[in-house]
CSV table of C-alpha atoms and ligand atoms in Angstrom, one decimal:
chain,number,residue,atom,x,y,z
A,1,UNK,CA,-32.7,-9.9,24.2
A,2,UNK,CA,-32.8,-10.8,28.1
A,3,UNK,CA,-35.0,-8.6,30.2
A,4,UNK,CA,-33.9,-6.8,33.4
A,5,UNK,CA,-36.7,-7.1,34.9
A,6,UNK,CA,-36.9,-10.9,34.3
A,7,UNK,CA,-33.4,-11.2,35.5
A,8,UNK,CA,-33.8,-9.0,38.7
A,9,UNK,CA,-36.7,-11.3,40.0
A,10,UNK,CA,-34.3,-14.2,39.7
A,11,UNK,CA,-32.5,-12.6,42.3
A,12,UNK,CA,-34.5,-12.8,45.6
A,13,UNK,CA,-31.7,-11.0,47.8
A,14,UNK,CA,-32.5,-7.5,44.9
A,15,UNK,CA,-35.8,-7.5,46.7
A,16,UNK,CA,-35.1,-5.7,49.9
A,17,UNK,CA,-34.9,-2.7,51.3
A,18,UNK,CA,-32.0,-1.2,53.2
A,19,UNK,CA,-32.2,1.8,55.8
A,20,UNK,CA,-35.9,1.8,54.0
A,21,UNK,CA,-35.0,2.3,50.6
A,22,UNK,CA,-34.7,-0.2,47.8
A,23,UNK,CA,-31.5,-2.1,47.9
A,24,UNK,CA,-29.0,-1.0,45.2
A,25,UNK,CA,-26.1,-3.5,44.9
A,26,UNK,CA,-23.6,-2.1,43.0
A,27,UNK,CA,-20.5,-4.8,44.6
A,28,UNK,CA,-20.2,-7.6,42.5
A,29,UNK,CA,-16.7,-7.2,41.9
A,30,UNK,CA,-16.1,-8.6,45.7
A,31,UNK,CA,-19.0,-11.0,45.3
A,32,UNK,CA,-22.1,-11.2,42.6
A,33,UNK,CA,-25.5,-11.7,43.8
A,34,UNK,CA,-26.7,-15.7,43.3
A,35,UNK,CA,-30.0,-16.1,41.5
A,36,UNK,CA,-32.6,-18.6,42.8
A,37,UNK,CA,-31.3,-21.6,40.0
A,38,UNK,CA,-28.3,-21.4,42.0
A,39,UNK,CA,-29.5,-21.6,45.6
A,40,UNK,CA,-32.0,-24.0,44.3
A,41,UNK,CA,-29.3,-26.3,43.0
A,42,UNK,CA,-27.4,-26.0,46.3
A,43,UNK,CA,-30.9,-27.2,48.2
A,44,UNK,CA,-31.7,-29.7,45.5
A,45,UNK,CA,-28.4,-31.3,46.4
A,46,UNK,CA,-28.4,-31.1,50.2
A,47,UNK,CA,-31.7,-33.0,50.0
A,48,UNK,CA,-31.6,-35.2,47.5
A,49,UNK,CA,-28.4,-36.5,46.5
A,50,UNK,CA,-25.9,-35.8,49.4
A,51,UNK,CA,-23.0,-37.8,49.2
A,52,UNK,CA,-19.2,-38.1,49.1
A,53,UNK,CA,-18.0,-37.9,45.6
A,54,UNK,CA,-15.9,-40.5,43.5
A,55,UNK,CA,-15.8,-43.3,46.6
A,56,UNK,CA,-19.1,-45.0,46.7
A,57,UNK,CA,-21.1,-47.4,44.9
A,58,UNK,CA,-24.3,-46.6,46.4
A,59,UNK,CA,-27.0,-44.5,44.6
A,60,UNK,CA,-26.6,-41.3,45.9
A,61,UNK,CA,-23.0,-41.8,46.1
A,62,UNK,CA,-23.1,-42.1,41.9
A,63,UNK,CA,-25.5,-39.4,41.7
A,64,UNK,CA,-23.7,-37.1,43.5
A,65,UNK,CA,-20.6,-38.1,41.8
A,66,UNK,CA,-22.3,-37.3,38.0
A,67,UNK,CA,-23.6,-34.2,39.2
A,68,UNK,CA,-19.9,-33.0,40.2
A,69,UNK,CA,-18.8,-34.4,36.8
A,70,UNK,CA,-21.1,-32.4,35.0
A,71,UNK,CA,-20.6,-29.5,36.2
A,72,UNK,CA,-16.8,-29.6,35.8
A,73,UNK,CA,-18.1,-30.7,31.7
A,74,UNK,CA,-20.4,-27.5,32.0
A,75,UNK,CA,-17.1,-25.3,33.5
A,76,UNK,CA,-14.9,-26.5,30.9
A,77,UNK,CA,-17.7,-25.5,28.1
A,78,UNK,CA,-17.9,-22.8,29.4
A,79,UNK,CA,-14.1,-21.7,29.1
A,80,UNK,CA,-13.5,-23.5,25.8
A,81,UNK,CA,-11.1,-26.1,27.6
A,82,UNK,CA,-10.0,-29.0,25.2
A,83,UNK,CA,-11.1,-31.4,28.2
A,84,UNK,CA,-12.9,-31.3,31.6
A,85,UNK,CA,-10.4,-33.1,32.5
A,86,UNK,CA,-8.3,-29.8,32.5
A,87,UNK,CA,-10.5,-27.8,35.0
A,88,UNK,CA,-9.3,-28.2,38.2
A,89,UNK,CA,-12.0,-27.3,41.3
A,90,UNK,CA,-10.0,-25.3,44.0
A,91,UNK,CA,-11.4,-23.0,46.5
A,92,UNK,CA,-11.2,-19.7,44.8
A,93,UNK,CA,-9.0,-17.9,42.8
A,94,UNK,CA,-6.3,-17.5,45.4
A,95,UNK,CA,-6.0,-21.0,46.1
A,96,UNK,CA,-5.9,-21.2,42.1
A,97,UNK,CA,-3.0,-19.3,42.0
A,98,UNK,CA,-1.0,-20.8,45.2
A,99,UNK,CA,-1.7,-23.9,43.3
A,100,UNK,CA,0.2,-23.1,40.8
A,101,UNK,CA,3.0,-21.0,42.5
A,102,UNK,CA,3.9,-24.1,45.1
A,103,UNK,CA,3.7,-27.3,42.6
A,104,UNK,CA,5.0,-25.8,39.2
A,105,UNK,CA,6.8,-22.9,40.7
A,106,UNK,CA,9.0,-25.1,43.0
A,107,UNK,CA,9.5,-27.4,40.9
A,108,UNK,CA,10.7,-25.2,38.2
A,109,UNK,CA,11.6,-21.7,38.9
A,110,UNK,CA,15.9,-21.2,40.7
A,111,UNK,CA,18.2,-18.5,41.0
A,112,UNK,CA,18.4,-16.7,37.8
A,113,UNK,CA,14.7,-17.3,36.5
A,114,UNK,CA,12.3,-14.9,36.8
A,115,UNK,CA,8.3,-14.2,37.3
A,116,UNK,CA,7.1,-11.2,35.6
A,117,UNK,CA,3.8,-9.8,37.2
A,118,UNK,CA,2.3,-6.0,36.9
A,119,UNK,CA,1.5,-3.8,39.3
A,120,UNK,CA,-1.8,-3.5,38.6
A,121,UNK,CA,-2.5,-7.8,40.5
A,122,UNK,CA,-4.7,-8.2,43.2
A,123,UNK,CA,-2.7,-9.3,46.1
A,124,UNK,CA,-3.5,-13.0,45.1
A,125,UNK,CA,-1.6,-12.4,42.2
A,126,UNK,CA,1.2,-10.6,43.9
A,127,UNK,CA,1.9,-12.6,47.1
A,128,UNK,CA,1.9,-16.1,46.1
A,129,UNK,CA,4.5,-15.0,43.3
A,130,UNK,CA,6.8,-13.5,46.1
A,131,UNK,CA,6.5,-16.4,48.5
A,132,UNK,CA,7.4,-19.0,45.9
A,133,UNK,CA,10.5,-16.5,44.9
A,134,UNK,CA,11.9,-15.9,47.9
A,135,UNK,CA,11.8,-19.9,48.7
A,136,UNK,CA,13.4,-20.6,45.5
A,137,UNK,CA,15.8,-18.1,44.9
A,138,UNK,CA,14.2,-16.8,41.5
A,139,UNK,CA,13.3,-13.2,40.9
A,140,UNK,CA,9.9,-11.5,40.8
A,141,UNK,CA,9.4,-8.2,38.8
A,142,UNK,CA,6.4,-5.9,38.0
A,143,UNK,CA,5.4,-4.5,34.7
A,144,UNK,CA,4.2,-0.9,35.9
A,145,UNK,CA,1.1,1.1,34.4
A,146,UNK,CA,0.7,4.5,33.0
A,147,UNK,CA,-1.3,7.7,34.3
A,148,UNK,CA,-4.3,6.1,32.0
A,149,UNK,CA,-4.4,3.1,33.9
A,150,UNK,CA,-2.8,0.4,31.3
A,151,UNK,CA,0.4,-1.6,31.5
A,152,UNK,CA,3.4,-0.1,30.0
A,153,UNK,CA,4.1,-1.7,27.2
A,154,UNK,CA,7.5,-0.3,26.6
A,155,UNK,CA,8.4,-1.6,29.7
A,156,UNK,CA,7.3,-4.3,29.4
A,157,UNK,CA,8.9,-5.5,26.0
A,158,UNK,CA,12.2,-5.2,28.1
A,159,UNK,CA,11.1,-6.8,31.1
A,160,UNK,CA,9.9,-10.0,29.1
A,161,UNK,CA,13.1,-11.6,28.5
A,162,UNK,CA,14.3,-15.6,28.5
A,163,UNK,CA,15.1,-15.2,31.9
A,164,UNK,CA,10.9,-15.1,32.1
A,165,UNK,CA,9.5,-18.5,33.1
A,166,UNK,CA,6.3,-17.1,33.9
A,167,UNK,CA,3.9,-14.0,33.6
A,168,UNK,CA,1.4,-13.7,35.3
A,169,UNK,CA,-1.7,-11.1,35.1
A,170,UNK,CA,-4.8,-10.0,35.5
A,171,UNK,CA,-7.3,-9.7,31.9
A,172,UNK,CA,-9.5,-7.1,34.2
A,173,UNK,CA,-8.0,-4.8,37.1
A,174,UNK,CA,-10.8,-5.2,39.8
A,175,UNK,CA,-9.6,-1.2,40.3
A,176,UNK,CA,-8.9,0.1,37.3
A,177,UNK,CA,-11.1,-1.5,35.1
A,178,UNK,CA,-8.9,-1.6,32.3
A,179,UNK,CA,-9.2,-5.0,30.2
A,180,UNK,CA,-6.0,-6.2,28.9
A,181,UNK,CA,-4.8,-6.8,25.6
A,182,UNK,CA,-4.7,-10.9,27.2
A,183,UNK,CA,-4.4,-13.2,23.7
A,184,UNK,CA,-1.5,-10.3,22.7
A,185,UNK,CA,-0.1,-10.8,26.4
A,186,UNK,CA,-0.2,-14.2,25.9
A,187,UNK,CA,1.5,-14.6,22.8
A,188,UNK,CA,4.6,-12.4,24.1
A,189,UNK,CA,4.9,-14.8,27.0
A,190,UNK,CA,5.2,-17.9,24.3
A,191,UNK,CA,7.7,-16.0,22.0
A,192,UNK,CA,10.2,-15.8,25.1
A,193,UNK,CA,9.6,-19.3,26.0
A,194,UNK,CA,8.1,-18.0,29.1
A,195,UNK,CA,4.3,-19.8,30.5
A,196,UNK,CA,1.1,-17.0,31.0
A,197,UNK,CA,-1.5,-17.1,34.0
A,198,UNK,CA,-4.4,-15.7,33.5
A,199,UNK,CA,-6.0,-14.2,36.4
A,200,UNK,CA,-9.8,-14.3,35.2
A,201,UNK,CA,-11.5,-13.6,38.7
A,202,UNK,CA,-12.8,-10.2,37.2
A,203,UNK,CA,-12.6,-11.3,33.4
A,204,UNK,CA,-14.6,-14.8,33.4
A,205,UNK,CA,-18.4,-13.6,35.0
A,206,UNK,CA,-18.0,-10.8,32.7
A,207,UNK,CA,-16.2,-11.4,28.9
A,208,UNK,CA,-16.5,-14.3,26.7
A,209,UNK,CA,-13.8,-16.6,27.6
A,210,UNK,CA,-11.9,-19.1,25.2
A,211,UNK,CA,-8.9,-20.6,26.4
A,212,UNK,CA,-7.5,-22.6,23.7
A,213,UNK,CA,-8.5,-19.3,21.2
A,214,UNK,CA,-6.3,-17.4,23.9
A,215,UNK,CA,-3.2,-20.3,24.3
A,216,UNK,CA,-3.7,-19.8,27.9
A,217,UNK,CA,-1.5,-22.1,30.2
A,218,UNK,CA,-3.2,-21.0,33.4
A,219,UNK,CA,-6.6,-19.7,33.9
A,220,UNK,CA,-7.8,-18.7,37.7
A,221,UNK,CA,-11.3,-17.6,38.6
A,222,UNK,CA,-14.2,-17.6,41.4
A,223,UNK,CA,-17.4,-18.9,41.7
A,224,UNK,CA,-18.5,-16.4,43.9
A,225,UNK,CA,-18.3,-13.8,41.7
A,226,UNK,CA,-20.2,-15.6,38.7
A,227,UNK,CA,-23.1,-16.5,40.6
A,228,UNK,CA,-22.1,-19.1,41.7
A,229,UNK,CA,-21.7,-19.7,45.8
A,230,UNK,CA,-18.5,-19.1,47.5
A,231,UNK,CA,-16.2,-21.9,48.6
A,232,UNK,CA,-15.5,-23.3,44.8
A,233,UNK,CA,-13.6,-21.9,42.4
A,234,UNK,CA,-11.5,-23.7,39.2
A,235,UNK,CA,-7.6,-23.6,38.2
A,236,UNK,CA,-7.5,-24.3,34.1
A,237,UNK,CA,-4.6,-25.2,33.1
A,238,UNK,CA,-3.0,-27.3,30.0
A,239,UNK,CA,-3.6,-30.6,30.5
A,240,UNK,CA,0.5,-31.8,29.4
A,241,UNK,CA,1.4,-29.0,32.4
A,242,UNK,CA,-0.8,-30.2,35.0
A,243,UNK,CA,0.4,-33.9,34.7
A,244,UNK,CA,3.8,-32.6,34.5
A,245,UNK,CA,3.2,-30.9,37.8
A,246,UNK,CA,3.4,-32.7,41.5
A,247,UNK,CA,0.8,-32.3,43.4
A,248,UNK,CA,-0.1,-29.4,45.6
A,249,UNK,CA,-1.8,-31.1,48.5
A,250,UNK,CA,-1.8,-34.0,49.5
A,251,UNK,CA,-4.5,-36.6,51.1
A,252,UNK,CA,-7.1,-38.5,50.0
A,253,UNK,CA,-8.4,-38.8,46.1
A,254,UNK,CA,-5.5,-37.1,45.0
A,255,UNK,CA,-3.5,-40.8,45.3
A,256,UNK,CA,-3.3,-44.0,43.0
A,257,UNK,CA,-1.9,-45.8,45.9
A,258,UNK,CA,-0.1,-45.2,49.2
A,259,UNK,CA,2.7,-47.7,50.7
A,260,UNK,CA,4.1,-46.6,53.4
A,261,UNK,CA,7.2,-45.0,52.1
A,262,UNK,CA,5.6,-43.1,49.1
A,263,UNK,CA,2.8,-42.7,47.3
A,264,UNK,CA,1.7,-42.3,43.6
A,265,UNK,CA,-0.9,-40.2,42.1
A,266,UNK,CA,-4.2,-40.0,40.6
A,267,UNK,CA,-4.5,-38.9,37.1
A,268,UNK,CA,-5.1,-35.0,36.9
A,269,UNK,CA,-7.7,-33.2,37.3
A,270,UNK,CA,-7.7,-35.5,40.9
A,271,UNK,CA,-4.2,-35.6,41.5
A,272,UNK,CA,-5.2,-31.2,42.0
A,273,UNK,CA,-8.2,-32.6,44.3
A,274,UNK,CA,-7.2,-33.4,48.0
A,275,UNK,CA,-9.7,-34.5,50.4
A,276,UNK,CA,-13.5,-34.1,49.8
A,277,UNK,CA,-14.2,-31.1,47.7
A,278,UNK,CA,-16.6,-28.6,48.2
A,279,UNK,CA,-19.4,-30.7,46.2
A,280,UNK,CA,-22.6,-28.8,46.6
A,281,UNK,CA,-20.7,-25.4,45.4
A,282,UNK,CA,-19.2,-26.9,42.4
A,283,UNK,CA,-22.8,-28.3,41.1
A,284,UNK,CA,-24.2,-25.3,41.9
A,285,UNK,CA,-21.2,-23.5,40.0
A,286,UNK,CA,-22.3,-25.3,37.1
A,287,UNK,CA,-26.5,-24.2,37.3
A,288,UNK,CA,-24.8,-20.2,37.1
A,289,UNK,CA,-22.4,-21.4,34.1
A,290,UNK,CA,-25.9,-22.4,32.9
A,291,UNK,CA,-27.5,-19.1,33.5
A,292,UNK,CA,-24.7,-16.6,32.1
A,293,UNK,CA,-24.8,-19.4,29.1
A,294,UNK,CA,-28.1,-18.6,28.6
A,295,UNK,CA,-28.1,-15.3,28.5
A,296,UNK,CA,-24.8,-14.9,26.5
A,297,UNK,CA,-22.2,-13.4,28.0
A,298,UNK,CA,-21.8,-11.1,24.7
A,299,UNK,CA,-24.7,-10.2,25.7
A,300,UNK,CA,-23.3,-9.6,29.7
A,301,UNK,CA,-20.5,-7.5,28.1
A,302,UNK,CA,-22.4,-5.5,26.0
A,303,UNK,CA,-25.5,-4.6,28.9
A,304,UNK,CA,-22.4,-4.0,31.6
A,305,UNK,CA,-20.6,-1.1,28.6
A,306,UNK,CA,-23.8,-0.1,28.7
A,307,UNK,CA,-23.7,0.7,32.2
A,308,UNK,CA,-20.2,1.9,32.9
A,309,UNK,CA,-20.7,4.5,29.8
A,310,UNK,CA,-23.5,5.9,31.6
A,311,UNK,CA,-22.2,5.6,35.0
A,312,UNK,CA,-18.8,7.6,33.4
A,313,UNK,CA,-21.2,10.0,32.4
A,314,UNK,CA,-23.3,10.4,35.5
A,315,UNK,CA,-20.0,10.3,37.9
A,316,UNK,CA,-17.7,12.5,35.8
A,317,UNK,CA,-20.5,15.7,36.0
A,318,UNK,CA,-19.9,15.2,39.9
A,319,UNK,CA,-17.5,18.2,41.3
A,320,UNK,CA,-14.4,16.9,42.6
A,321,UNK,CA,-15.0,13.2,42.2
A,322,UNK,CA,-12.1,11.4,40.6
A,323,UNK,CA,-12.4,8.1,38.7
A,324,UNK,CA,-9.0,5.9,38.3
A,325,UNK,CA,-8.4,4.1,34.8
A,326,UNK,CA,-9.4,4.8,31.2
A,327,UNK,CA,-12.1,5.7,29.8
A,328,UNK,CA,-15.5,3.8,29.5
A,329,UNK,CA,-14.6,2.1,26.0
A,330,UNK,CA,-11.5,0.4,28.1
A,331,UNK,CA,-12.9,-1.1,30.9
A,332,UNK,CA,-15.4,-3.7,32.1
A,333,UNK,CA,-18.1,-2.6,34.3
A,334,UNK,CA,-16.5,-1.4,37.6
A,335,UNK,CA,-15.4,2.4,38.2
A,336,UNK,CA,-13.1,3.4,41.7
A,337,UNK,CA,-13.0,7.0,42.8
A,338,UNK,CA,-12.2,9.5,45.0
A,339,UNK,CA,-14.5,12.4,45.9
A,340,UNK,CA,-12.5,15.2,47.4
A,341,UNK,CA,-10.8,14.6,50.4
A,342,UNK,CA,-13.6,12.7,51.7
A,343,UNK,CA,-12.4,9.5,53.1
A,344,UNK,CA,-13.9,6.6,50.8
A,345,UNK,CA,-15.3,4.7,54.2
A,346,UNK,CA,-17.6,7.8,54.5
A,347,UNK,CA,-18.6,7.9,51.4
A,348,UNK,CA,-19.8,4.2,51.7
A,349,UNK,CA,-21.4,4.5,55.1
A,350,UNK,CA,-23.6,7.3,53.3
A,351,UNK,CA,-24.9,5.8,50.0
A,352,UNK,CA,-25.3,3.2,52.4
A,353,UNK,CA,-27.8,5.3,54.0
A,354,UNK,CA,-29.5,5.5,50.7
A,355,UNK,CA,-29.6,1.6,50.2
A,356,UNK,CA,-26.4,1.8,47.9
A,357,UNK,CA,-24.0,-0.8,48.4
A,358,UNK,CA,-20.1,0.3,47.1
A,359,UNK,CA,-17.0,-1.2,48.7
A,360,UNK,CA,-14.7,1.3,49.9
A,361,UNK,CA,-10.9,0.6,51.1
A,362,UNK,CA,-7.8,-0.8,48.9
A,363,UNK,CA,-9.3,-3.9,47.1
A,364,UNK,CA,-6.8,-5.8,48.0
A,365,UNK,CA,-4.9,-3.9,45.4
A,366,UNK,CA,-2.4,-2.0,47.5
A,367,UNK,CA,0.2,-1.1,44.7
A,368,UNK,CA,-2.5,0.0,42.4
A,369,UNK,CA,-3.6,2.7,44.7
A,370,UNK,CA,0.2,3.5,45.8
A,371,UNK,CA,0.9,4.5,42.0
A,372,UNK,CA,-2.0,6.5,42.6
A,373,UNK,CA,-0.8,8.5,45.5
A,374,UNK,CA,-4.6,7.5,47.2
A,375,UNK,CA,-4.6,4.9,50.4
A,376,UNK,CA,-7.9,4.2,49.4
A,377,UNK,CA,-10.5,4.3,46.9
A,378,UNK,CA,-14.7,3.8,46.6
A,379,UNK,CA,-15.8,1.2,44.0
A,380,UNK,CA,-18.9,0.8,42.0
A,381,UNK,CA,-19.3,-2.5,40.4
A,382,UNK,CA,-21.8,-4.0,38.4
A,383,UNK,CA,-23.5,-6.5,36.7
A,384,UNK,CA,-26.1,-8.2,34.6
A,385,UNK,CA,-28.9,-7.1,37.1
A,386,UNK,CA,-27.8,-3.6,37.5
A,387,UNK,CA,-29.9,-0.5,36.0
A,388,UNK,CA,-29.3,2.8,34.8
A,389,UNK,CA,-32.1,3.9,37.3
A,390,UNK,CA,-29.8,2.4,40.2
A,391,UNK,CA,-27.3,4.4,38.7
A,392,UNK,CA,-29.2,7.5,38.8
A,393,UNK,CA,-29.5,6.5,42.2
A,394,UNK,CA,-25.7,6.5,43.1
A,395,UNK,CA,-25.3,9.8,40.9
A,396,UNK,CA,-27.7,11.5,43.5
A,397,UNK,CA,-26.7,10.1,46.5
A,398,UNK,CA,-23.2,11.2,45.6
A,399,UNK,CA,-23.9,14.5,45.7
A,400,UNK,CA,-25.6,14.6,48.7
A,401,UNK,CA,-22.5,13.3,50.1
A,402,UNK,CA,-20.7,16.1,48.8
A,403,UNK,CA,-23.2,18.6,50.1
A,404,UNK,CA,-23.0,16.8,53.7
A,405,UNK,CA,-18.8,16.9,53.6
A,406,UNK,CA,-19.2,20.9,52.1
A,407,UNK,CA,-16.6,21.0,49.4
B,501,PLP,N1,-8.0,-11.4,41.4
B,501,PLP,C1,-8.8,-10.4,41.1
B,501,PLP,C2,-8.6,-9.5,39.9
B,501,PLP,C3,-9.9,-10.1,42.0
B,501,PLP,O1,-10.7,-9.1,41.8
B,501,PLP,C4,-10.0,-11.0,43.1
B,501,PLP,C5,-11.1,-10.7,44.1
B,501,PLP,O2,-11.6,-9.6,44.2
B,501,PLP,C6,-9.2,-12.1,43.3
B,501,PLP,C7,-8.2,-12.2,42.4
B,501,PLP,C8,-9.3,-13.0,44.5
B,501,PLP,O3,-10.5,-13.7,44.4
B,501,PLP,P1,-10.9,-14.7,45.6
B,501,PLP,O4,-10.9,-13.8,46.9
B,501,PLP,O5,-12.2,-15.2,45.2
B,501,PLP,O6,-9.8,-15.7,45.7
């Protein structure tokens, strides 16, 4: 069973104080906290083995290029992919999903198709989807959620049609919470013929994730908020789909050859690959795949219900502080809320005042908080360094910031 305290002093940024308390980070939804393996994998590389990738036949150049190899191996371990060779490294999971929205969307979705996404997406899942619509004449719908914060599955039985080329949606609302149903959602795509994207961003640091158990076609996620450093994230995707697809853009490495009236392609995962990727990040990606691995991310899922049961608890004793989404057993470990009419940016500039960092605003999840009827909402987010003391901490802060706004 890992140790908290063990884990916490693997985290040097945990060590602090803020406005001269301890630092409680409870925002790893926007970005986790990176423990010293990772930085130390990003330093190790910068000063021993810095060099392009995949184009030279000098020693570091190799190096460098087996380092980047592995950690796509350990990535694709990680997710239960058939083949590395079907982890794609991209940016983040925005780029992840652009990827797929401008080279299989427009090469495949016309007037009279449809994408099928819910109203629960972050805008990366929402925006891509109604760019690559409106340029190709196809049609993008929303399944809609309940009062409890879950899709509507009536709704959603008629909105899944043949028309459906695609769903895409998220396996963990980074408002809500609520963890979807996502092998079941899956399996509804196939039996209308239509493709399923998973957005993972808030289920891969956090669940146990096995693509080929799921029959995932897409899987999008971040590095950033695994551990990992920002600037990498990965695009799964079946490996008969993503040589099916064109390419998204287009430079170096991504090409077999180049004349000058066209050009052919390098064999996936490249062909995704334009221009010198971001190397370090990706190798340091795969040292935090190697830390959640070692810890077990049953054992992440099970310490972060931990949490949000207490935090439930804690918050839900608090007058007039409302949390959005089900209840504690339905959702990973994040909780948005409302405390009276208090506007959620004073709410975070206080606990900030107490060393507790929550991100306040829309989350980049504007519908979500429209069904709602709030413009904005606070969110406390957590992970596997996170305590029920620091929890405490947020309880009590809270309701000073009730006393302070007198309701
Ligand atoms: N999808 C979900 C559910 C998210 O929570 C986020 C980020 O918070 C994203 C997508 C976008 O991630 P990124 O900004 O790393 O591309």
């Amino acid at each position: 069973m890992p140790d908290i305290a063990s884990i916490r002093a693997d985290f040097p940024i945990l060590q602090q104080e803020v406005h001269g308390k301890p630092l409680v980070y409870l925002d790893s939804t926007a970005t986790s906290q990176k423990p010293r393996q990772v930085i130390e994998a990003l330093e190790r590389y910068y000063r021993q083995d810095n060099a392009n990738v995949h184009r030279g036949i000098h020693t570091l150049a190799e190096r460098a290029t087996a380092a980047y190899e592995q950690a796509r191996l350990k990535v694709a371990r990680f997710i239960g992919a058939a083949s590395p060779k079907e982890i794609v490294f991209v940016r983040n999971t925005t780029e992840a999903i652009n990827l797929v929205a401008n080279a299989w969307g427009r090469a495949n979705l016309g007037p009279g198709d449809e994408v099928l996404i819910t109203e629960m997406e972050h805008h990366s899942n929402i925006v891509p989807w109604q760019l690559v619509t409106q340029a190709t004449g196809a049609t993008l719908r929303y399944v809609p959620i309940t009062n409890a914060g879950e899709l509507d599955y009536e709704a959603l039985d008629a909105l899944l049609t043949e028309r459906t080329k695609l769903f895409a949606f998220t396996a963990m609302s980074n408002v809500l919470g609520t963890i979807n149903p996502v092998a079941e959602l899956i399996a509804r795509a196939h039996a209308v013929g239509a493709l399923a994207l998973v957005d993972g961003a808030q289920s891969v640091p956090h669940l146990p994730t096995d693509v080929q158990a799921l029959d995932a076609d897409f899987l999008a996620f971040s590095g950033h908020k695994m551990l990992g450093p920002t600037g990498v994230g990965v695009l799964y995707g079946k490996r008969a789909l993503l040589e099916a697809m064109p390419p998204f853009l287009g430079g170096g490495e991504m090409i077999r050859e180049v004349f000058m009236d066209h050009s052919t392609w390098n064999a996936v995962p490249h062909k995704f690959e334009a221009g010198t990727p971001a190397i370090a990040e990706a190798i340091a990606l795969g040292a935090a795949v190697d830390y959640l691995s070692d810890l077990g991310m049953d054992w992440v899922h099970a310490h972060e219900r931990e949490i949000v049961a207490y935090t439930w608890e804690k918050l839900s004793a608090i007058e007039g502080l409302r949390i959005l989404g089900p209840g504690p057993d339905r959702r990973g470990g994040l909780l948005a809320f409302t405390l009276g009419d208090v506007h959620p940016h004073d709410i975070a500039a206080v606990l900030d005042m107490h060393g507790v960092a929550v991100r306040a605003g829309h989350h980049c999840a504007q519908p979500v908080h429209d069904y709602f009827g709030v413009p904005a909402t606070a969110r406390a987010s957590f992970y596997i360094y996170n305590t029920k003391e620091e929890v405490d901490i947020l309880a009590e802060a809270l309701e000073r910031a009730r006393a302070m706004f007198a309701f």
